[in-house]
Structure formats: C-alpha cells, structure tokens
C-alpha cells in the first residue's frame, strides 16, 4: 500500500488578508458545550484521597483532574490547552505527555505515570509537579532515580513500606526504594508467560498494579489475558485466567479475560478487574473464583442494577474510604460508581444522549450531516451510535439507533448501528448511512424503517465505510477507510471500484483516507482526499480524477498548511467534509486547521469561518472557533451551512454573508 509522506508547511501568517469579505455569522444549534476542564476526554487513571476527592488521569488531554465529592471538577495539573511535553511547575504550568495510572502516598502526594516521557512524576497536595524518577530516555536502566530509565511505564502501586512499584512496557516490574534507587524486581526484556521466582517470571504488557495488606502485588497481565500475583517473597503465580481471550467465569485458570486493565481490592480482599475488551467489571475472590460483577458484555452506558448496566472500555478502578467502587470509562468519558445498594450511577461526566431543546442535549463526536427539503437537519452521532434529528424549531430527537452499539435492521427505534459516519439524503428523503464498524451501508426510509443496502460485493470487500453519496438516478458511492478505495453501487446492484488514484500518469497519488464524496449540478463527482490534503474532481464518472485544490511538494508529496489563493497553491490540513452549492462553490471542513474554507467556482480558496485555533466561540465567522469540524451540509437555497464540530461535540450553523 502506498504511504503518503507529508511535508508540513508553516502556517500562513497573512491568512486574514485572504479571508472572504462577506460577513457570515456562526452559531450553535445543538449540543451542550463542555470546556476542556469539564470534559473527560480519555480517563485512564483513578485514585481517591482521604477526603473523598477523585483524581483522574486524562490520557489524551494530558492532564490530571480533581473531582470533589459533590462532583465539581477542576484542573489539578497539566495544561488546560491540551499541550503536551515535559515541564515541572505548579498546576497548569506543568506539562505531561501521556498520563496513565495514578497512586497516592501516605502524605497525600499523587504519583503519576507519565508514559511517553518515560518518567514518574509527583504532585504534592498544593499542585506542585516534580519528577520523582526517570531521565526521559526510552530504555531500561536501573540506578539512582534521576539517572534511571523506563520503557513506557504503565502501572504504579505503593506497598506498606512506601516502596513504589511500576509496570513497564519492557514487560518488567520495577521498584523505587526508600533511598530513591530504581531496580528491576520481576520480568525480563522479553514478552512471554512464565510463573516462578520473580527474576525468571515473564509477563506480556503488565498494566495495572495493586498491593494487598500483606504486600502481595497483583498485576493485570494484559496481553497474557491473566491476573498474576507476586508474593512478598518474590514468587510469581497466576491467580486467574487461562490465557485465551474470552469471558468465562470459574475457578482460577478456568476463567478467561479480554484485555484486563485496571484492578482494585476491597476491604475483604476481593480483586475487581476493569475488562476493556469485554466491557465488564469482573470479581475475583481471595480463593481465585472469578465472576462477572457488573456489565452485560455489550458496549453501552446504561445505569441501574449491576447485571443490566453496561460499560464502554472501563480502564481504571478505585475504592474510596467508604468502600464505594469508582470506574473510569474511556469510552463513555465518565466516572461511574457502584452505590451501596448495588446500582451503577454516574459520579461525573453524564453525557448520555437525551432528547429535547438543542442546547440542552449531548452529542458524542458527531460526523455526517444532511438537510431535508423542509430544513430539518440529520446528524450521524458517531460515538452514540445514533442518527439524530434537529427540527427547524431546534428540538433534538433520535430517529434511529441507540447508545449501545449493534447491528439490527427494522423499525428505526429498534435498529442498531456501530459508529455511523457519513450520511446522504436523496429526493425521496431516504437517508443513507455509512455504518463504519458494521461494514455496511444502511438506508432509513422516509417512513422510519432501517435496512441494509445489498449489492454484489466488489473484489475488495467493504471494511470501514466512512462516506456515502446518493446521486439523482439512484446510484450510491462510498469510500472505505481501510482499503483507501472509492466504490460505486449501480442501480442494478453491481458494485465497481473507481480509479485507485488521482492525477495524470507519474504525477498523481493513491487515495489516502478519502473522507467525503459529492456531486455538483452538472453531474461531476468530487472527493475530499483527507490524507493527501487535496480536493479532487472527476469528469468521467470516476474513471479519472484531477486535484483541483491542494498543493503538491517536492517529490510529489502532499503539503499541509492553511494557505489561501488559487487552488493549485492553496493548502489544507486533513480536510474532511464537503458541500457544493448551486453556483458550483465548494465548502470544505478543514479539520486540523479548525477552519471552514471555500473553493469558488473560479478556483480560488478563501477562509469563510474559524480563527485557525482550536476552541469554541460563536459570532462573526472569522472570529469563531471550531475544534476539528467534520461534516458539512447546505440548506435548500444555499444560505446556511451546517457543520458538525466534532471535538466540541456540537452542531453549528453559518449564516453565509450575501
């Protein structure tokens, strides 16, 4: 497969001089905005202090958040902008690169595994961040803490003596002793599975660690699909897990797991396991009996009794001083807890998709968007696995799908999707959906019935469809993220692959993550080539394509940037969505530049909305802010452009000037 190298072009500092002069205005029509502090992007580590405050490691946000017992969240350490790097300092002056598991010592210091910096960091109760161990070099070197090296550390735990143990991607368990020296206590620079004395034992991605009261160390051996234990004498054994992927309960090695991650012990010595692959919480008794504590095994966000509750990639667990279990869910961007009466409820981050007034509901990475002839807007709410409708009066409802991913045709309220992305609507008001993770194209009839589009599959099968377009004669076009191909489904059900590249011989490029397909009023087909930062057009129904906007650099490699001007010199950065008006103007969601651009019918690229800085702000279009805009759709008369503002989890509209 062709790999497109990318030459990064410096930002166009004169961009504002080339911004479209007509005044356009941006507003939000649906979605409840959460600031970067309020929104948990990817909670992966969790620990509680004596006062009941929860500390959360947010991996992708590169921050440590603090949540008070009454649910108020604040930034404890790390940059609010999401900036990554390495810097010690107080609170928001400090920088992390990839925070993972957390631990708390007897003095209330929070210890942070900063994986990509290969360091262990310490935050005192006042928010001062220092480096506890690691020189930042990616290696396995023992010695004094400041000189020692780690290899992508992951887990952390503190024993009764105050010694700190760390799991490392080198498949080793390391220790920081009370004198500040780092040693290797178990495992080897070799992934595998073997019990025995610590120095001879083998692990495969040991992830989370926890000590019991007797200083036995429990280890979630993630790639081995096992729970291991190292006793105080350094003997490693397997507590549970056969090594096969599964969800079988039973005694010890008769049980099976799928990617066990966070672990925590209750006061009775029962070990609880956050199982990311099965979306379950498992329980292991001191005698090694494994059972399912909570979850259905189906990804979701249902609260209630443990046996009917559903989770989405649970990553970390901890108990507070009252014995309440808290769960950090990577997929649901939330912290949930199991109440004393055995029910699952939200502690923080309830962004469940409800219905109601537009600005009161939550979306979760909205993607595709279309508008019907009445002005109603339809949105593929990707990570909620739903198709949502926004009426002209601003009310949001779910027309098909549910928060729990699945695959089912039938009445819309019973149908299930799995990460729906691109949408298209035809003149009969049938909506077509690129149902990415189900590897199918779905159709929602005007009467509300969901069906799967059937056709003669091409030699290259459908894997991850991400964009779909229905033309006026009934043909469908779709792109596939995995194969990097574009296909046409003819009205007779035959599917054909369009050309696998664009450009003239010797001066073109293979498609790289094509992300949008549209057709203009003349029947010309357009494709946004996301990975090559270009907009392409075909005049012969897909037999040949030419780039009409986006710059090629030295060696014919793609150039990313945000330069305006003639199409052949203009630059984009991961353009995603596209909409075409009756005059032939093309609107482009320039995702990584956080801009909305316009390619005029005469071939000139301008910026019509966005400041070029990720954020959230409504108002005059060139001062507005977006965060990775994705899908675009125009209303019937071309005066309003709708935008799915993906990482702000909002639907925006731009009233176009003139």
XYZ file of C-alpha atoms in Angstrom:
658
model
C 0.000 0.000 0.000
C 1.274 3.439 -0.959
C 2.292 5.508 2.034
C 1.975 9.230 1.517
C 4.742 11.247 3.125
C 3.740 14.687 4.216
C 5.691 17.905 4.168
C 4.369 20.334 6.753
C 4.095 23.891 5.533
C 4.363 26.719 8.079
C 1.082 28.490 8.893
C 0.041 31.299 6.557
C 0.525 34.309 8.784
C -1.166 36.516 6.210
C -4.256 34.347 6.135
C -6.586 37.056 7.415
C -5.841 39.202 4.392
C -7.357 36.479 2.241
C -10.481 35.847 4.266
C -13.795 36.167 2.458
C -15.035 39.735 2.851
C -18.735 38.920 3.074
C -19.750 38.827 6.723
C -21.000 35.445 7.888
C -22.160 34.560 11.387
C -21.611 31.301 13.310
C -23.978 30.000 15.977
C -24.606 26.724 17.793
C -27.898 24.966 17.094
C -27.435 21.727 19.041
C -25.186 20.245 21.671
C -24.293 21.258 25.195
C -20.764 22.589 25.256
C -18.296 21.391 27.854
C -14.994 23.184 28.360
C -11.730 21.274 28.233
C -11.677 21.197 32.004
C -15.244 19.900 32.259
C -14.985 17.258 29.551
C -13.206 13.996 30.342
C -11.629 13.019 27.055
C -9.978 9.708 27.908
C -9.943 8.854 31.625
C -7.370 6.125 32.173
C -6.137 6.517 35.769
C -8.076 6.991 39.005
C -7.262 7.412 42.691
C -9.093 8.781 45.751
C -7.749 10.740 48.695
C -8.897 10.554 52.330
C -11.367 13.400 51.862
C -13.149 11.617 49.022
C -11.696 13.700 46.182
C -11.110 11.778 42.980
C -8.044 12.381 40.840
C -8.350 11.420 37.180
C -5.566 10.944 34.641
C -6.946 12.064 31.265
C -4.628 10.496 28.717
C -5.381 12.483 25.557
C -5.954 15.753 27.407
C -2.570 15.256 29.122
C -3.929 16.496 32.429
C -4.763 15.415 35.956
C -8.246 16.488 37.005
C -9.652 16.698 40.543
C -13.308 15.967 41.241
C -14.691 16.901 44.650
C -17.155 14.610 46.483
C -20.035 16.825 45.294
C -18.986 16.375 41.644
C -17.201 19.685 40.940
C -14.266 19.280 38.585
C -11.086 21.340 38.396
C -7.694 21.195 36.730
C -5.124 19.862 39.192
C -2.065 19.708 36.937
C -1.235 19.977 33.255
C -2.028 22.474 30.530
C -5.665 23.412 30.004
C -4.916 23.834 26.291
C -4.053 20.161 25.931
C -0.418 20.995 25.202
C 1.876 18.065 25.742
C 5.522 17.989 26.702
C 7.679 17.945 29.762
C 7.810 20.733 32.278
C 7.725 20.787 36.052
C 5.954 23.580 37.871
C 2.747 24.380 39.667
C -0.655 23.275 38.397
C -1.328 24.413 34.848
C 2.298 25.421 34.325
C 3.364 21.779 34.302
C 3.293 19.656 31.164
C 2.764 15.916 30.743
C 2.938 13.815 27.608
C 0.802 10.723 28.174
C -0.533 10.259 31.692
C -1.532 6.743 32.707
C -2.080 5.191 36.142
C -2.063 7.046 39.450
C -1.228 6.283 43.073
C -1.402 8.287 46.287
C 1.169 8.074 49.075
C 0.795 8.480 52.832
C 1.480 12.218 52.590
C -1.247 12.854 50.006
C 1.144 13.197 47.070
C -0.258 11.993 43.761
C 2.174 9.862 41.768
C 1.666 9.958 38.007
C 2.953 7.549 35.400
C 3.938 9.853 32.505
C 4.294 7.115 29.924
C 5.542 8.912 26.813
C 8.014 10.940 28.853
C 9.170 7.657 30.438
C 9.025 9.273 33.865
C 7.287 9.027 37.203
C 6.046 12.453 38.288
C 4.865 13.638 41.705
C 2.201 16.234 42.510
C 2.119 17.487 46.081
C -1.180 18.477 47.748
C -0.610 22.072 46.614
C -0.301 21.113 42.945
C 3.472 21.393 42.563
C 4.747 18.946 39.960
C 8.239 17.450 40.161
C 9.979 14.437 38.645
C 10.294 11.529 41.045
C 12.199 9.138 38.767
C 13.317 8.779 35.167
C 15.652 10.754 32.941
C 13.264 10.763 29.971
C 15.289 8.298 27.920
C 13.444 5.328 26.484
C 15.413 2.445 27.933
C 15.682 0.057 30.871
C 18.376 1.356 33.177
C 18.463 0.849 36.939
C 20.211 3.155 39.381
C 19.547 6.423 41.214
C 16.092 7.773 40.353
C 17.384 10.789 38.428
C 19.597 8.599 36.226
C 17.277 5.631 35.793
C 15.360 4.999 32.575
C 11.953 3.485 31.968
C 10.446 1.981 28.831
C 6.908 3.353 28.528
C 5.849 2.782 32.157
C 2.167 1.989 32.731
C 1.074 0.980 36.242
C 2.025 2.100 39.727
C 1.392 0.956 43.310
C 2.855 1.643 46.750
C 3.427 -1.045 49.379
C 3.091 -0.704 53.156
C 6.738 0.371 53.483
C 6.319 3.201 50.993
C 8.246 1.490 48.188
C 6.906 2.263 44.726
C 6.404 -0.437 42.098
C 5.985 0.334 38.401
C 4.933 -1.852 35.495
C 6.843 -1.170 32.319
C 6.186 -1.916 28.643
C 9.501 -3.741 28.714
C 7.427 -6.493 30.402
C 9.223 -5.822 33.676
C 8.228 -4.753 37.159
C 10.480 -2.005 38.535
C 10.852 -0.624 42.067
C 11.827 2.730 43.559
C 13.125 2.038 47.051
C 13.098 4.372 50.035
C 16.577 5.652 49.120
C 15.419 6.663 45.639
C 17.126 3.834 43.761
C 15.402 2.084 40.861
C 15.784 -1.680 40.469
C 14.135 -4.380 38.385
C 12.295 -6.863 40.601
C 10.472 -9.137 38.132
C 10.282 -9.992 34.467
C 12.759 -9.654 31.640
C 13.213 -7.724 28.380
C 11.214 -10.495 26.794
C 7.443 -10.801 26.473
C 6.051 -14.164 27.437
C 4.305 -16.149 30.130
C 6.065 -17.958 32.917
C 5.440 -18.252 36.656
C 8.166 -18.812 39.228
C 10.723 -16.689 41.034
C 10.437 -13.017 40.104
C 13.670 -12.911 38.121
C 12.602 -15.868 35.965
C 8.944 -14.892 35.526
C 7.704 -13.488 32.213
C 4.905 -11.010 31.516
C 3.285 -9.536 28.415
C 2.304 -5.893 28.885
C 1.766 -5.788 32.651
C -0.662 -2.929 33.069
C -2.171 -2.136 36.460
C -0.779 -2.894 39.930
C -2.231 -3.050 43.439
C -0.911 -4.266 46.810
C -2.927 -6.069 49.455
C -2.376 -5.664 53.186
C 0.253 -8.425 53.187
C 2.204 -6.695 50.403
C 1.274 -9.260 47.802
C 1.390 -7.467 44.436
C -1.463 -8.116 41.972
C -0.741 -7.499 38.299
C -3.129 -7.308 35.337
C -1.053 -9.046 32.681
C -2.951 -7.534 29.803
C -1.671 -9.301 26.701
C -1.452 -12.611 28.537
C -5.153 -12.232 29.469
C -4.313 -13.201 33.041
C -4.218 -11.831 36.559
C -0.886 -12.569 38.219
C 0.289 -12.161 41.798
C 3.790 -11.750 43.205
C 4.015 -12.543 46.900
C 6.271 -10.778 49.393
C 8.914 -13.461 48.822
C 9.090 -12.702 45.088
C 7.218 -15.775 43.878
C 5.016 -15.096 40.830
C 1.897 -17.180 40.205
C -1.280 -16.957 38.184
C -4.382 -16.095 40.152
C -6.845 -16.305 37.280
C -7.056 -16.582 33.516
C -6.443 -19.337 31.006
C -4.555 -17.098 28.592
C -7.318 -17.401 25.998
C -9.464 -14.416 25.088
C -12.963 -14.872 26.466
C -15.377 -14.043 29.266
C -15.749 -17.390 31.004
C -16.226 -17.371 34.761
C -14.936 -20.077 37.035
C -12.104 -21.069 39.306
C -8.658 -19.625 38.620
C -7.237 -20.656 35.262
C -10.611 -21.957 34.083
C -11.743 -18.334 33.687
C -10.886 -16.156 30.712
C -10.431 -12.429 30.150
C -10.181 -9.981 27.270
C -7.697 -7.173 27.872
C -7.832 -6.818 31.665
C -6.761 -3.310 32.695
C -7.394 -1.511 35.996
C -7.564 -3.514 39.234
C -8.594 -2.645 42.794
C -9.017 -4.526 46.077
C -11.905 -4.162 48.513
C -11.613 -4.459 52.293
C -12.457 -8.173 52.156
C -9.597 -8.931 49.754
C -11.727 -9.377 46.647
C -9.980 -8.191 43.494
C -12.002 -6.253 40.917
C -10.893 -6.068 37.285
C -11.846 -3.491 34.639
C -12.003 -5.545 31.495
C -11.760 -3.232 28.498
C -12.238 -5.828 25.771
C -15.422 -7.301 27.235
C -16.757 -4.026 28.711
C -17.189 -5.796 32.045
C -16.190 -5.490 35.687
C -15.056 -8.878 36.989
C -14.588 -10.016 40.587
C -12.006 -12.493 41.866
C -12.359 -13.824 45.419
C -9.273 -14.455 47.572
C -9.595 -18.137 46.626
C -9.475 -17.302 42.896
C -13.146 -17.710 41.962
C -13.955 -15.400 39.028
C -17.436 -13.979 38.417
C -18.975 -11.101 36.490
C -19.594 -8.277 38.919
C -21.162 -5.781 36.501
C -21.929 -5.240 32.847
C -23.682 -7.101 30.075
C -20.637 -7.598 27.866
C -22.126 -5.209 25.294
C -20.633 -1.751 24.975
C -23.026 0.893 26.323
C -23.776 3.433 29.044
C -26.804 2.010 30.823
C -27.121 2.651 34.559
C -29.065 0.577 37.066
C -28.587 -2.820 38.635
C -25.169 -4.333 38.042
C -26.486 -7.157 35.888
C -28.193 -4.811 33.410
C -25.682 -1.938 33.495
C -23.384 -1.524 30.515
C -19.925 -0.023 30.235
C -17.641 1.220 27.466
C -13.947 0.381 27.759
C -13.598 0.617 31.542
C -9.954 1.394 32.262
C -9.376 2.129 35.943
C -10.931 1.262 39.300
C -10.589 2.521 42.841
C -12.397 2.342 46.167
C -12.990 5.339 48.398
C -12.803 5.246 52.202
C -16.456 4.204 52.377
C -15.900 1.147 50.200
C -17.658 2.617 47.144
C -16.237 1.397 43.838
C -15.486 4.027 41.153
C -14.946 3.205 37.482
C -13.116 5.335 34.896
C -14.655 4.682 31.482
C -12.546 5.569 28.487
C -15.369 5.063 26.007
C -18.068 6.960 27.910
C -15.736 9.803 29.002
C -17.038 9.475 32.523
C -16.557 8.272 36.081
C -19.276 5.999 37.389
C -19.744 4.421 40.779
C -21.487 1.432 42.287
C -23.741 2.627 45.087
C -24.157 0.843 48.405
C -27.365 -0.791 47.133
C -25.551 -2.271 44.120
C -26.651 0.109 41.391
C -24.440 1.779 38.801
C -24.780 5.544 38.533
C -22.803 8.488 37.236
C -20.404 10.247 39.584
C -19.142 12.619 36.897
C -19.460 13.041 33.139
C -23.039 12.033 32.375
C -23.220 12.919 28.697
C -25.969 10.443 27.857
C -27.790 11.272 24.625
C -31.211 12.619 25.608
C -33.887 14.373 23.587
C -35.093 17.940 23.930
C -34.074 21.512 23.230
C -30.950 21.652 21.082
C -28.584 23.312 23.518
C -29.546 21.012 26.393
C -28.551 17.667 24.826
C -25.205 15.980 24.332
C -23.607 14.619 21.176
C -20.544 12.381 21.060
C -18.276 13.086 18.076
C -20.969 13.966 15.510
C -19.827 13.256 11.953
C -22.057 13.106 8.861
C -24.808 15.676 8.348
C -27.603 16.281 5.817
C -30.579 18.628 5.474
C -34.002 17.647 4.111
C -36.195 19.848 1.917
C -38.117 21.060 4.982
C -34.973 22.319 6.683
C -34.652 19.531 9.250
C -31.061 18.534 9.977
C -29.936 14.920 10.424
C -26.677 14.033 12.169
C -24.677 10.818 12.488
C -23.874 10.885 16.209
C -20.930 8.582 15.730
C -19.897 7.553 19.221
C -23.521 7.433 20.410
C -24.321 5.016 17.549
C -27.388 7.078 16.613
C -28.897 9.133 13.853
C -30.285 12.317 15.416
C -32.741 14.861 14.004
C -32.769 18.599 14.687
C -36.044 20.249 13.719
C -36.344 23.778 12.397
C -37.540 24.776 15.882
C -34.340 23.361 17.426
C -35.661 20.181 19.041
C -33.374 17.157 19.001
C -34.662 13.589 18.766
C -33.240 10.189 17.885
C -34.685 8.763 14.691
C -32.670 5.523 14.660
C -30.166 3.637 16.774
C -29.301 3.576 20.462
C -26.296 4.308 22.650
C -25.461 0.616 22.707
C -23.690 -0.370 19.505
C -25.089 -3.245 17.497
C -26.367 -4.375 14.130
C -30.089 -4.740 13.587
C -32.466 -3.722 10.801
C -36.158 -2.999 11.223
C -38.151 -0.207 12.804
C -35.906 2.763 13.474
C -36.361 2.697 17.245
C -35.213 -0.943 17.329
C -32.411 -0.621 14.781
C -28.794 -0.565 15.874
C -25.659 0.991 14.374
C -21.981 0.893 15.251
C -20.084 4.151 14.717
C -22.168 5.628 11.882
C -20.243 8.244 9.922
C -21.200 9.636 6.520
C -24.803 10.487 5.570
C -26.561 11.235 2.297
C -30.207 12.028 1.552
C -31.984 11.537 -1.782
C -35.018 13.219 -3.337
C -37.294 10.611 -1.724
C -35.959 11.656 1.698
C -34.306 8.292 2.215
C -31.180 8.652 4.337
C -28.148 6.501 3.595
C -25.655 5.792 6.385
C -22.046 4.639 6.220
C -22.223 2.278 9.213
C -18.479 2.049 9.712
C -17.924 -0.647 12.307
C -20.676 -2.857 10.909
C -19.021 -2.667 7.470
C -22.291 -1.926 5.684
C -24.315 0.860 4.086
C -27.720 1.272 5.709
C -30.883 3.021 4.496
C -33.503 4.755 6.617
C -36.755 5.037 4.683
C -38.966 8.100 4.882
C -41.363 6.015 6.982
C -38.629 5.138 9.502
C -37.536 1.615 8.602
C -33.852 0.727 8.596
C -32.476 -1.770 6.083
C -29.086 -2.845 4.801
C -28.199 -1.936 1.233
C -27.481 -5.162 -0.628
C -25.301 -5.330 -3.695
C -22.804 -7.515 -5.497
C -19.689 -7.031 -3.398
C -16.512 -5.963 -5.215
C -13.314 -7.995 -5.032
C -12.066 -5.597 -2.364
C -14.746 -6.069 0.293
C -16.305 -3.320 2.355
C -14.346 -2.903 5.578
C -14.820 0.510 7.192
C -17.124 2.680 5.050
C -16.870 6.291 6.154
C -18.579 8.372 3.447
C -21.606 7.784 1.240
C -23.343 9.727 -1.535
C -26.645 9.010 -3.294
C -26.969 10.547 -6.755
C -30.155 11.570 -8.549
C -30.530 8.374 -10.585
C -30.231 6.010 -7.632
C -26.560 5.072 -7.718
C -24.563 5.080 -4.474
C -20.937 5.971 -3.946
C -18.951 5.138 -0.837
C -15.369 5.351 0.408
C -13.586 2.859 2.642
C -11.124 3.923 5.349
C -9.288 0.614 5.418
C -8.764 -0.089 1.723
C -8.456 3.591 0.705
C -10.765 2.935 -2.258
C -13.914 4.529 -3.639
C -16.767 2.398 -4.973
C -19.930 2.915 -6.987
C -23.021 0.775 -6.479
C -25.022 0.907 -9.705
C -28.806 0.801 -9.816
C -28.634 -2.870 -10.886
C -26.736 -3.738 -7.683
C -23.350 -4.124 -9.304
C -20.503 -2.557 -7.332
C -17.419 -1.286 -9.128
C -14.232 0.216 -7.783
C -13.391 3.630 -9.191
C -9.836 4.541 -10.069
C -7.476 3.908 -7.169
C -5.603 7.157 -7.681
C -5.921 10.679 -8.975
C -3.698 12.762 -11.250
C -2.011 12.146 -14.586
C 0.376 9.270 -15.039
C 3.526 9.721 -12.989
C 2.177 12.806 -11.240
C -0.638 11.530 -9.107
C -1.269 9.844 -5.833
C -3.158 6.914 -4.417
C -6.160 7.824 -2.287
C -5.283 8.177 1.375
C -8.309 8.162 3.682
C -10.864 9.703 1.277
C -13.459 11.291 3.555
C -16.249 12.908 1.513
C -17.979 12.344 -1.807
C -20.308 14.835 -3.527
C -21.680 15.603 -6.983
C -22.401 19.036 -8.431
C -25.372 20.085 -10.547
C -23.541 19.074 -13.723
C -23.032 15.533 -12.503
C -19.315 15.928 -11.812
C -18.028 13.837 -8.928
C -15.827 15.337 -6.188
C -13.782 13.620 -3.485
C -12.000 15.007 -0.429
C -8.701 13.129 -0.095
C -8.108 13.621 3.606
C -4.634 12.113 3.921
C -3.314 13.883 0.833
C -4.841 17.251 1.831
C -6.484 17.674 -1.559
C -9.850 18.182 -3.254
C -10.302 16.141 -6.440
C -12.792 16.157 -9.327
C -13.774 13.611 -11.955
C -15.472 14.495 -15.210
C -15.901 10.904 -16.395
C -17.808 9.183 -13.581
C -14.757 8.166 -11.622
C -12.503 6.819 -14.347
C -10.067 9.679 -13.801
C -9.674 12.333 -11.119
C -7.634 15.524 -11.009
C -6.683 17.576 -7.971
C -8.376 20.976 -8.132
C -7.161 22.279 -4.783
C -4.243 21.339 -2.574
C -0.537 21.714 -3.185
C 1.986 19.074 -4.147
C 5.500 19.471 -2.792
C 8.943 18.184 -3.656
C 8.890 14.606 -4.823
C 5.112 14.885 -5.373
C 4.452 14.504 -1.638
C 1.445 16.228 -0.148
C 1.852 19.563 1.609
C -0.313 20.527 4.541
C -0.935 24.112 5.607
C -3.614 26.780 5.567
C -2.671 28.974 2.627
C -5.468 30.626 0.653
C -5.336 31.580 -3.024
C -5.546 29.704 -6.335
C -6.444 26.056 -5.878
C -3.115 24.672 -7.051
C -1.175 26.687 -4.453
C -3.693 26.572 -1.598
C -3.058 24.150 1.252
C -5.269 22.237 3.686
C -4.661 20.087 6.761
C -6.737 16.901 6.839
C -9.815 18.279 5.077
C -12.863 16.170 5.873
C -16.391 17.238 4.927
C -17.659 18.929 1.764
C -20.784 20.655 0.462
C -21.436 22.135 -3.000
C -23.878 24.959 -3.750
C -25.878 25.595 -6.918
C -23.247 28.015 -8.221
C -20.514 25.378 -8.009
C -18.786 26.754 -4.922
C -17.327 24.024 -2.728
C -17.278 24.378 1.055
C -14.658 22.327 2.899
C -14.276 21.406 6.572
C -10.532 21.854 7.019
C -10.429 19.693 10.108
C -6.919 20.000 11.532
C -6.814 23.725 10.732
C -10.150 24.168 12.562
C -11.419 26.227 9.620
C -14.225 26.259 7.082
C -12.830 27.020 3.641
C -14.442 27.807 0.287
C -13.219 26.811 -3.153
C -15.034 29.136 -5.543
C -16.324 28.066 -8.922
C -13.426 30.047 -10.379
C -10.872 28.045 -8.387
C -9.942 30.427 -5.572
C -9.671 29.195 -1.980
C -10.694 31.510 0.875
C -11.437 31.093 4.571
C -15.062 31.788 5.471
C -15.122 30.797 9.151
C -12.803 29.964 12.002
C -9.790 31.618 13.564
C -7.465 28.700 12.888
C -7.123 27.942 16.607
C -8.991 25.036 18.175
C -11.636 26.201 20.596
C -15.250 27.215 20.868
C -16.696 30.629 20.071
C -19.771 31.795 18.160
C -20.102 35.151 16.440
C -18.655 36.781 13.346
C -17.397 33.851 11.301
C -13.705 34.719 11.067
C -13.541 35.170 14.853
C -15.455 31.990 15.599
C -13.663 28.872 16.783
C -14.123 25.215 15.893
C -12.452 22.026 17.073
C -11.949 19.614 14.195
C -15.021 20.409 12.063
C -16.108 17.317 10.182
C -19.369 17.121 8.193
C -20.942 19.906 6.121
C -24.398 20.367 4.604
C -26.182 23.293 2.916
C -29.838 24.181 3.194
C -32.007 24.235 0.078
C -31.226 27.783 -1.012
C -27.553 27.671 -0.064
C -27.731 30.442 2.532
C -26.954 28.345 5.619
C -24.052 25.955 6.036
C -24.367 23.361 8.812
C -21.234 21.977 10.472
C -20.603 19.034 12.785
C -17.990 20.425 15.151
C -16.653 17.028 16.079
C -14.334 17.538 19.024
C -16.601 20.191 20.537
C -19.457 17.655 20.224
C -21.711 20.326 18.712
C -23.725 21.116 15.614
C -23.085 24.638 14.356
C -24.522 26.739 11.571
C -23.028 29.501 9.473
C -25.410 32.066 8.002
C -23.479 32.913 4.866
C -22.945 36.557 4.012
C -24.550 37.668 0.741
